Amino acid sequence: MRYDSITDAIGNTPLVRIDPEVHGLRTIDLYAKLEMLNPFGSLKDRAAWNMARDGLAAARERGETVVELSSGNTAKALALIAGLHGLPFKSVTNRMRIPEIKDLLLLLGAEIEELPGQSECLDPTDTDDPLTLFHQRLNRPGSAHFHTDQYFNARNTEAHATGTGPEIVADLDGRAPDWFIACVGTAGSSTGVARALRVHDPAVRVVGLVGEKADFIPGIRNADEVQQVGLFDPATYDTIETVGADDAIDGMVTLLRRCGLLAGPTGGAAYQGAVRHLRAVEDALGEEPAERRTAVFIVCDRVESYLGYVRQRRPELLGHAPAKNSVATLTDTEARTATVIDVADARKWIAEEDPLVIDLRGPFAYAALHIDGSLNIVDELFDEMLRGGLPFGRRRPVLLACPVGERSARYAALLTRMGHPDARSLAGGIVAWRDAGAPLVRD
Amino acid sequence: MSTAGTNTAGTNTAGTNAAGADMPGTGPVGAGPEGADTPGRDPAGTDVAGAAGEPLHLEPRLEQRPAALLEEGGTLLHALVDALGSPLNVVLPDQIAENAERFRAVFRRHRLTGRIFYAHKANRSSALVRRLVTTDAGLDAASLGELQHALASGWTGDRIMTTGPKDPEFLWLAARAGAVVNADGPAEVEQAARLVRAYGLPRLRVVLRLSGFDTSGTTVLSRRSRFGTPARSLKDLLDTVDRHRDAVEPTGVGYHLDTTSLDEKAAALEGCLHAMEELRARDFSPRAVDVGGGFGISYLAHAGQWDRYTTALTQAVMGRRPPMTWDGHGYGLRMENGTLKGALGLYPAHRHLAGAGYLDELLSRPAPTLGGRPLGTLLLEGLHELYAEPGRALTDQCGLTLGRVLDVRAADRGEHLVRLAMNAGDAGLEDHGVLVDPVVLPRDATPTTATGRPAAVHLMGNLCLESDLITRRTVHLPRLPRPGDLLAFPNTAGYCMDFGATHAQRQPVARKVAVHREGESWHWCLDEQYWPITRPGGPRT
């Protein structure tokens, strides 16, 4: 397929059936709308392009910056679209909670402003919400902004009413599905798709999913936060249900490991919420319906940006067996067998036998003050080096130093276990060295 | 009241009676340190007539000391209010020592030395200040009066940090006593240096308070602050300090940010590590980084209750359920064109991360411009000490405020108006946006079966003023209080006890007592008569 612009490749995403063996629904066919296959990587490509397209030329003439309140995918799409049209892009946000996306946006050339957190000593008269603060910033004199306004812009909804929704109907041979399940963020996709589907069949049931308040799911608002969204209208949904971060990860793992879909947690939440809702529907059925019914959910984006999110909540999903030559494999008893040497003896030893002195602290602390002649190998790097074997010969004695003599003792024990005959740890570390009045230099 | 300090009350018999009967419906209050095991009142399924809807409880998180006092000490607390009047503040000095130890444990976990300075401004109590002097904590004085109080309570200058706006007398006394001065900017450094020279004082230790730190990558915005020197003006500040080397010694740098956001604080701490390097490069020998306070308290026992309450409040503001507050007050939220606007002007009453745990998390945060190493590790590696100034967090669970019920009457919509012998200034919870249920302490120890049904009430103060509501929230109590009962407002010791209390209308300001539990009995003395070396209530045989 040949295109003049990458934006022409937005939309027309596949609708893929989920194997019934995976979801276990007896009478319902479940389909995933793979919005992650849009060129910028998410569902938001449609809204971003539809909101921006007609304003870009004028914005460029006036030298404006494209601005949006976004924590992720909308910002990503707009950053790329802005770059494509020679415009700068800025995201103002109080919700940027995925560090990988933050870094990616910076790589794409976006500027990011994060709004301040809540006051600890509360001033009850200060009730300006982040959206108000954001609009105030945009309306400052001299500000030249093209604000796409995803939470209130009808063109967000329209992108799905004319794109995502009709595509689903076309792929289901001209029929609307019986259920449409969507996570609610800006409410643009759920509202737009629902509108298009109901034109075909007013009986379609729309399930909106919002996040639990205890934790967050990227791209989904919780029950309170959706009320701040201009596009959100509770009447759009037949029911609104909550999903938690655990549901999102469970669903994501199913899509990854059983369905061949590289879905992120938002798609996982949609899958898990869909199956839970539809299973309850089946359980409530008296008898099997005459014909099979269909349901569609949206896979919003891909998994790669969310490894930190998973690591924080389910480290076991990323579990590795510890490497052989690593301090993590040392028992406390082994660690206690390290040879330690106090400051006075260490000074004598350095003068007489010239051991290799390795300072395991960070480079910043080392640059500020260190033992003269010592070599700085930061602990995590040292750990890495030791996995491959001893990085120095056995004949040269080694003195290890860390801030208080604790980590250095573990590494001394590890070096001994690896066959080094004379590895010692500085007792009390650099702190004890300083407190004893021994010289520290910066050079 | 010269004999009051030697009174002893709270005996086995009184305690036992109160325990069984005086706490209808609340169940055992706060079992573990987190109160997690508390069999809470079931928020659903309890029928309350009227427009306020189903009861939405906000049960306080009560640790063992205050929980035991409320459970066993009803008779004592009634006797104290009878004698000393309503309102009455109660402090638990032993708790603050335990809280300081929790912070110290976080220091130990990160192998850090330094000092935990109690921000005295959180509470005027003498008992808390005097109990803490026996620990290894320091004290943060923010006024001449607080500094005098600390010195008179046994603190020595080496353990005192002075912060905030300083008049010349405050600055002079701090320098005279050898306290550290947390200096706001060049002008204060110069003023201090002049005083040191004019009065031949020893070289003054100063911590340089910085603000407005740069961040890498994204721009992290912070609220504008009245205090501190912008980090980018550090060079000018150091020029000033350099000119006064003979009089002032910069022992470190610090920040104090009014935010709950860890990101902002991590950025500030990282900025301070860079500033320490600047000081060393200018040939100073700084020792400490001061991370200020703002570690917070989790006031509620159950996250679920807080989530349900705030969701219901949003629904009420959107007109989808009956109002939950006096006159439909939205606590900062409002509806415009069918969309929710404004921001919830409430303290996050349930926090997963507060107090010492918050400091732990801050120290575990990576510093992106310093190789991604954790901030605590960087402090340790840089051979820096850590200073912290918790106020609210150190006073967690350290006290409560008692108010006598004067009048109970039915209002329209099935709610009741409960008038108390206290006003909104006496329990500053509402002023700080802290929503937490009071505990009812009945006057008479009636059998639990005769306690009645849950009730929705509005709590009115004793001022002749429409706005004098103890809280604008409709409060759901396990049963309707009666005149003579006490309401105990839990966990008021941090800023909510005497910070905003006034003599308006010549209404009495609360007295304060310190209580101490020994075995099965409770002992008390007036706050000003508490000394840590004497048992409250005097020696016993």
mmCIF file of N, CA and C in Angstrom, chain B residues 347-389:
data_model
loop_
_atom_site.group_PDB
_atom_site.id
_atom_site.type_symbol
_atom_site.label_atom_id
_atom_site.label_comp_id
_atom_site.label_asym_id
_atom_site.label_seq_id
_atom_site.Cartn_x
_atom_site.Cartn_y
_atom_site.Cartn_z
ATOM 1 N N TYR B 347 -7.824 17.446 52.369
ATOM 2 C CA TYR B 347 -6.597 16.706 52.623
ATOM 3 C C TYR B 347 -6.838 15.252 52.220
ATOM 4 N N PRO B 348 -5.877 14.612 51.522
ATOM 5 C CA PRO B 348 -6.090 13.191 51.185
ATOM 6 C C PRO B 348 -6.107 12.365 52.474
ATOM 7 N N ALA B 349 -7.305 12.146 53.034
ATOM 8 C CA ALA B 349 -7.398 11.656 54.414
ATOM 9 C C ALA B 349 -6.914 10.225 54.557
ATOM 10 N N HIS B 350 -6.997 9.440 53.492
ATOM 11 C CA HIS B 350 -6.363 8.126 53.544
ATOM 12 C C HIS B 350 -5.171 8.145 52.613
ATOM 13 N N ARG B 351 -4.005 7.879 53.151
ATOM 14 C CA ARG B 351 -2.791 7.886 52.337
ATOM 15 C C ARG B 351 -2.065 6.574 52.518
ATOM 16 N N HIS B 352 -1.697 5.971 51.375
ATOM 17 C CA HIS B 352 -0.941 4.726 51.464
ATOM 18 C C HIS B 352 0.466 5.012 51.960
ATOM 19 N N LEU B 353 0.919 6.217 51.691
ATOM 20 C CA LEU B 353 2.289 6.563 52.009
ATOM 21 C C LEU B 353 2.243 7.836 52.842
ATOM 22 N N ALA B 354 2.630 7.744 54.113
ATOM 23 C CA ALA B 354 2.643 8.938 54.959
ATOM 24 C C ALA B 354 3.686 8.734 56.046
ATOM 25 N N GLY B 355 4.064 9.851 56.670
ATOM 26 C CA GLY B 355 4.984 9.789 57.801
ATOM 27 C C GLY B 355 6.339 9.229 57.420
ATOM 28 N N ALA B 356 6.850 8.358 58.290
ATOM 29 C CA ALA B 356 8.191 7.808 58.077
ATOM 30 C C ALA B 356 8.268 7.036 56.755
ATOM 31 N N GLY B 357 7.181 6.377 56.380
ATOM 32 C CA GLY B 357 7.161 5.615 55.131
ATOM 33 C C GLY B 357 7.358 6.514 53.912
ATOM 34 N N TYR B 358 6.832 7.737 54.005
ATOM 35 C CA TYR B 358 6.982 8.703 52.910
ATOM 36 C C TYR B 358 8.452 9.102 52.782
ATOM 37 N N LEU B 359 9.113 9.323 53.911
ATOM 38 C CA LEU B 359 10.537 9.670 53.871
ATOM 39 C C LEU B 359 11.335 8.513 53.257
ATOM 40 N N ASP B 360 10.980 7.293 53.655
ATOM 41 C CA ASP B 360 11.643 6.106 53.127
ATOM 42 C C ASP B 360 11.550 6.076 51.600
ATOM 43 N N GLU B 361 10.344 6.336 51.106
ATOM 44 C CA GLU B 361 10.119 6.313 49.655
ATOM 45 C C GLU B 361 10.906 7.429 48.965
ATOM 46 N N LEU B 362 10.932 8.612 49.576
ATOM 47 C CA LEU B 362 11.701 9.726 48.992
ATOM 48 C C LEU B 362 13.173 9.343 48.870
ATOM 49 N N LEU B 363 13.718 8.729 49.928
ATOM 50 C CA LEU B 363 15.132 8.364 49.916
ATOM 51 C C LEU B 363 15.415 7.242 48.923
ATOM 52 N N SER B 364 14.373 6.490 48.568
ATOM 53 C CA SER B 364 14.552 5.387 47.626
ATOM 54 C C SER B 364 14.404 5.834 46.176
ATOM 55 N N ARG B 365 13.913 7.059 45.968
ATOM 56 C CA ARG B 365 13.729 7.563 44.603
ATOM 57 C C ARG B 365 15.061 7.717 43.871
ATOM 58 N N PRO B 366 15.109 7.386 42.596
ATOM 59 C CA PRO B 366 16.343 7.591 41.846
ATOM 60 C C PRO B 366 16.524 9.060 41.449
ATOM 61 N N ALA B 367 17.779 9.460 41.338
ATOM 62 C CA ALA B 367 18.095 10.823 40.911
ATOM 63 C C ALA B 367 18.580 10.776 39.470
ATOM 64 N N PRO B 368 17.733 11.190 38.518
ATOM 65 C CA PRO B 368 18.078 11.011 37.102
ATOM 66 C C PRO B 368 19.377 11.701 36.679
ATOM 67 N N THR B 369 19.708 12.861 37.280
ATOM 68 C CA THR B 369 20.930 13.544 36.835
ATOM 69 C C THR B 369 22.163 13.028 37.554
ATOM 70 N N LEU B 370 21.985 12.099 38.494
ATOM 71 C CA LEU B 370 23.127 11.571 39.236
ATOM 72 C C LEU B 370 23.225 10.067 39.038
ATOM 73 N N GLY B 371 23.117 9.654 37.790
ATOM 74 C CA GLY B 371 23.312 8.255 37.450
ATOM 75 C C GLY B 371 22.159 7.354 37.857
ATOM 76 N N GLY B 372 21.021 7.960 38.225
ATOM 77 C CA GLY B 372 19.876 7.141 38.583
ATOM 78 C C GLY B 372 20.022 6.436 39.913
ATOM 79 N N ARG B 373 21.018 6.816 40.722
ATOM 80 C CA ARG B 373 21.170 6.178 42.028
ATOM 81 C C ARG B 373 20.140 6.742 42.991
ATOM 82 N N PRO B 374 19.725 5.929 43.974
ATOM 83 C CA PRO B 374 18.711 6.408 44.914
ATOM 84 C C PRO B 374 19.228 7.615 45.710
ATOM 85 N N LEU B 375 18.307 8.521 46.035
ATOM 86 C CA LEU B 375 18.694 9.748 46.732
ATOM 87 C C LEU B 375 19.341 9.446 48.083
ATOM 88 N N GLY B 376 18.812 8.431 48.804
ATOM 89 C CA GLY B 376 19.400 8.072 50.098
ATOM 90 C C GLY B 376 20.837 7.600 49.935
ATOM 91 N N THR B 377 21.085 6.793 48.907
ATOM 92 C CA THR B 377 22.437 6.306 48.633
ATOM 93 C C THR B 377 23.372 7.474 48.316
ATOM 94 N N LEU B 378 22.860 8.424 47.534
ATOM 95 C CA LEU B 378 23.688 9.579 47.163
ATOM 96 C C LEU B 378 24.037 10.429 48.382
ATOM 97 N N LEU B 379 23.072 10.575 49.311
ATOM 98 C CA LEU B 379 23.361 11.311 50.548
ATOM 99 C C LEU B 379 24.480 10.607 51.315
ATOM 100 N N LEU B 380 24.338 9.305 51.425
ATOM 101 C CA LEU B 380 25.304 8.515 52.181
ATOM 102 C C LEU B 380 26.678 8.562 51.517
ATOM 103 N N GLU B 381 26.702 8.345 50.213
ATOM 104 C CA GLU B 381 27.977 8.341 49.492
ATOM 105 C C GLU B 381 28.655 9.695 49.542
ATOM 106 N N GLY B 382 27.837 10.753 49.543
ATOM 107 C CA GLY B 382 28.398 12.096 49.599
ATOM 108 C C GLY B 382 28.826 12.481 51.001
ATOM 109 N N LEU B 383 28.665 11.557 51.954
ATOM 110 C CA LEU B 383 29.029 11.776 53.355
ATOM 111 C C LEU B 383 28.177 12.885 53.975
ATOM 112 N N HIS B 384 26.942 13.015 53.504
ATOM 113 C CA HIS B 384 26.062 14.047 54.031
ATOM 114 C C HIS B 384 25.187 13.495 55.145
ATOM 115 N N GLU B 385 24.895 14.353 56.124
ATOM 116 C CA GLU B 385 23.875 14.007 57.112
ATOM 117 C C GLU B 385 22.517 14.419 56.559
ATOM 118 N N LEU B 386 21.482 13.836 57.130
ATOM 119 C CA LEU B 386 20.124 14.158 56.701
ATOM 120 C C LEU B 386 19.412 14.898 57.827
ATOM 121 N N TYR B 387 18.827 16.041 57.507
ATOM 122 C CA TYR B 387 17.945 16.744 58.444
ATOM 123 C C TYR B 387 16.523 16.650 57.898
ATOM 124 N N ALA B 388 15.572 16.463 58.803
ATOM 125 C CA ALA B 388 14.170 16.489 58.387
ATOM 126 C C ALA B 388 13.377 17.227 59.458
ATOM 127 N N GLU B 389 12.317 17.915 59.046
ATOM 128 C CA GLU B 389 11.500 18.662 60.008
ATOM 129 C C GLU B 389 10.033 18.255 59.951
#
